[in-house]
Structures are given as structure tokens and as C-alpha cells.
């Protein structure tokens, strides 16, 4: 928590590497949707404790899905390097 961007990237990259190498599942709670989109294989969007959407980031992080949870219409683009969703 409260890590600067280089440390967030390093830590999440390390967690992802360990999980894949050892066949582990990792459960994380993210408030930064861009980090979640970049590092998670599947996402669950919750609103008031109820599941609104579950699946790959490209399916879950749509403008409609974000609006349903946060009440905000935001543009969702594709990251130029990873192709994963990028919320503006």
C-alpha cells in the first residue's frame, strides 16, 4: 500500500512471476483499475458487496461496467504495449 509507481510495478511483477512459476492463485484487492487490468488474469467488480461483473479485464473493464459500479462514464482504451484496458 502507498508504494510509488516503480515499486508497485516491481512488486506486482514479482507476485505474478511467483504465482505462475509455482502454480498459485493470488487474490488481490485493487482500487487502481489500471494496475488491476495490467496484472490480473480475472477481475471481479463489486458494488455494495454484490458481484457486478467477473472475467478477464478486457470484458470486465468496459465503460458500462465501470459506470455500473462507480457511477462514472470514463473512456477505456487499449494499452499500446500490453493491449489490456487502460482507463482514462
PDB file of C-alpha atoms in Angstrom:
ATOM      1  CA  UNK A   1       0.000   0.000   0.000  1.00  0.00           C
ATOM      2  CA  UNK A   2       1.103   3.532  -0.757  1.00  0.00           C
ATOM      3  CA  UNK A   3       4.027   2.430  -2.913  1.00  0.00           C
ATOM      4  CA  UNK A   4       5.296   4.689  -5.645  1.00  0.00           C
ATOM      5  CA  UNK A   5       4.815   3.517  -9.219  1.00  0.00           C
ATOM      6  CA  UNK A   6       8.197   1.774  -9.760  1.00  0.00           C
ATOM      7  CA  UNK A   7       7.727  -0.211  -6.547  1.00  0.00           C
ATOM      8  CA  UNK A   8       4.132  -1.117  -7.461  1.00  0.00           C
ATOM      9  CA  UNK A   9       5.288  -2.466 -10.826  1.00  0.00           C
ATOM     10  CA  UNK A  10       8.202  -4.368  -9.262  1.00  0.00           C
ATOM     11  CA  UNK A  11       6.064  -5.896  -6.509  1.00  0.00           C
ATOM     12  CA  UNK A  12       3.182  -6.920  -8.778  1.00  0.00           C
ATOM     13  CA  UNK A  13       5.591  -8.327 -11.357  1.00  0.00           C
ATOM     14  CA  UNK A  14       7.235 -10.415  -8.643  1.00  0.00           C
ATOM     15  CA  UNK A  15       3.884 -11.676  -7.310  1.00  0.00           C
ATOM     16  CA  UNK A  16       2.745 -12.593 -10.824  1.00  0.00           C
ATOM     17  CA  UNK A  17       6.021 -14.390 -11.551  1.00  0.00           C
ATOM     18  CA  UNK A  18       5.890 -16.418  -8.325  1.00  0.00           C
ATOM     19  CA  UNK A  19       2.231 -17.309  -8.907  1.00  0.00           C
ATOM     20  CA  UNK A  20       2.877 -18.539 -12.443  1.00  0.00           C
ATOM     21  CA  UNK A  21       6.085 -20.407 -11.606  1.00  0.00           C
ATOM     22  CA  UNK A  22       4.538 -22.167  -8.600  1.00  0.00           C
ATOM     23  CA  UNK A  23       1.008 -22.584  -9.971  1.00  0.00           C
ATOM     24  CA  UNK A  24      -0.509 -20.449  -7.215  1.00  0.00           C
ATOM     25  CA  UNK A  25      -3.667 -18.398  -7.140  1.00  0.00           C
ATOM     26  CA  UNK A  26      -3.349 -14.887  -5.746  1.00  0.00           C
ATOM     27  CA  UNK A  27      -6.258 -12.814  -4.524  1.00  0.00           C
ATOM     28  CA  UNK A  28      -5.708  -9.061  -4.514  1.00  0.00           C
ATOM     29  CA  UNK A  29      -7.864  -6.063  -3.772  1.00  0.00           C
ATOM     30  CA  UNK A  30      -7.218  -3.096  -6.035  1.00  0.00           C
ATOM     31  CA  UNK A  31      -8.624   0.385  -6.160  1.00  0.00           C
ATOM     32  CA  UNK A  32      -6.323   1.275  -9.062  1.00  0.00           C
ATOM     33  CA  UNK A  33      -8.178  -0.190 -12.037  1.00  0.00           C
ATOM     34  CA  UNK A  34      -5.221   0.274 -14.388  1.00  0.00           C
ATOM     35  CA  UNK A  35      -2.935  -1.808 -12.170  1.00  0.00           C
ATOM     36  CA  UNK A  36      -5.643  -4.452 -11.816  1.00  0.00           C
ATOM     37  CA  UNK A  37      -6.112  -4.536 -15.597  1.00  0.00           C
ATOM     38  CA  UNK A  38      -2.396  -4.930 -16.199  1.00  0.00           C
ATOM     39  CA  UNK A  39      -1.555  -7.586 -13.609  1.00  0.00           C
ATOM     40  CA  UNK A  40      -4.699  -9.682 -13.065  1.00  0.00           C
ATOM     41  CA  UNK A  41      -5.921 -12.559 -15.200  1.00  0.00           C
ATOM     42  CA  UNK A  42      -9.517 -12.169 -13.961  1.00  0.00           C
ATOM     43  CA  UNK A  43     -11.323  -9.354 -12.179  1.00  0.00           C
ATOM     44  CA  UNK A  44     -14.433  -9.124 -10.049  1.00  0.00           C
ATOM     45  CA  UNK A  45     -16.230  -5.791  -9.873  1.00  0.00           C
ATOM     46  CA  UNK A  46     -18.295  -5.318  -6.737  1.00  0.00           C
ATOM     47  CA  UNK A  47     -20.913  -2.736  -5.843  1.00  0.00           C
ATOM     48  CA  UNK A  48     -22.168  -2.613  -2.269  1.00  0.00           C
ATOM     49  CA  UNK A  49     -20.773  -6.097  -1.681  1.00  0.00           C
ATOM     50  CA  UNK A  50     -22.501  -7.638  -4.688  1.00  0.00           C
ATOM     51  CA  UNK A  51     -20.831  -9.050  -7.772  1.00  0.00           C
ATOM     52  CA  UNK A  52     -21.494  -6.908 -10.838  1.00  0.00           C
ATOM     53  CA  UNK A  53     -19.019  -8.477 -13.274  1.00  0.00           C
ATOM     54  CA  UNK A  54     -16.393 -11.223 -13.327  1.00  0.00           C
ATOM     55  CA  UNK A  55     -13.952 -12.254 -16.034  1.00  0.00           C
ATOM     56  CA  UNK A  56     -10.894 -11.122 -17.975  1.00  0.00           C
ATOM     57  CA  UNK A  57     -10.015  -7.427 -17.677  1.00  0.00           C
ATOM     58  CA  UNK A  58     -10.956  -6.736 -21.314  1.00  0.00           C
ATOM     59  CA  UNK A  59     -14.504  -7.947 -20.630  1.00  0.00           C
ATOM     60  CA  UNK A  60     -14.982  -6.535 -17.131  1.00  0.00           C
ATOM     61  CA  UNK A  61     -13.429  -3.092 -17.506  1.00  0.00           C
ATOM     62  CA  UNK A  62     -15.800  -1.631 -20.047  1.00  0.00           C
ATOM     63  CA  UNK A  63     -17.232   1.888 -19.821  1.00  0.00           C
ATOM     64  CA  UNK A  64     -20.588   0.290 -18.938  1.00  0.00           C
ATOM     65  CA  UNK A  65     -19.117  -1.914 -16.215  1.00  0.00           C
ATOM     66  CA  UNK A  66     -17.249   0.967 -14.620  1.00  0.00           C
ATOM     67  CA  UNK A  67     -20.356   3.139 -14.786  1.00  0.00           C
ATOM     68  CA  UNK A  68     -22.437   0.398 -13.126  1.00  0.00           C
ATOM     69  CA  UNK A  69     -20.043   0.238 -10.173  1.00  0.00           C
ATOM     70  CA  UNK A  70     -18.724   3.781  -9.799  1.00  0.00           C
ATOM     71  CA  UNK A  71     -21.399   5.876 -11.488  1.00  0.00           C
ATOM     72  CA  UNK A  72     -18.813   7.389 -13.831  1.00  0.00           C
ATOM     73  CA  UNK A  73     -18.589   7.325 -17.607  1.00  0.00           C
ATOM     74  CA  UNK A  74     -14.916   7.039 -18.481  1.00  0.00           C
ATOM     75  CA  UNK A  75     -13.059   6.226 -21.673  1.00  0.00           C
ATOM     76  CA  UNK A  76     -11.457   2.782 -21.787  1.00  0.00           C
ATOM     77  CA  UNK A  77      -8.690   2.374 -24.346  1.00  0.00           C
ATOM     78  CA  UNK A  78      -6.207  -0.413 -25.054  1.00  0.00           C
ATOM     79  CA  UNK A  79      -2.717  -0.038 -23.639  1.00  0.00           C
ATOM     80  CA  UNK A  80      -0.339   0.315 -26.619  1.00  0.00           C
ATOM     81  CA  UNK A  81       2.168  -2.222 -25.233  1.00  0.00           C
ATOM     82  CA  UNK A  82       0.088  -4.848 -23.440  1.00  0.00           C
ATOM     83  CA  UNK A  83      -3.268  -4.484 -25.217  1.00  0.00           C
ATOM     84  CA  UNK A  84      -5.008  -4.572 -21.853  1.00  0.00           C
ATOM     85  CA  UNK A  85      -7.640  -1.995 -20.858  1.00  0.00           C
ATOM     86  CA  UNK A  86      -6.421   1.448 -19.844  1.00  0.00           C
ATOM     87  CA  UNK A  87      -8.916   3.688 -18.065  1.00  0.00           C
ATOM     88  CA  UNK A  88      -8.609   7.433 -18.525  1.00  0.00           C
TER      89      UNK A  88
END
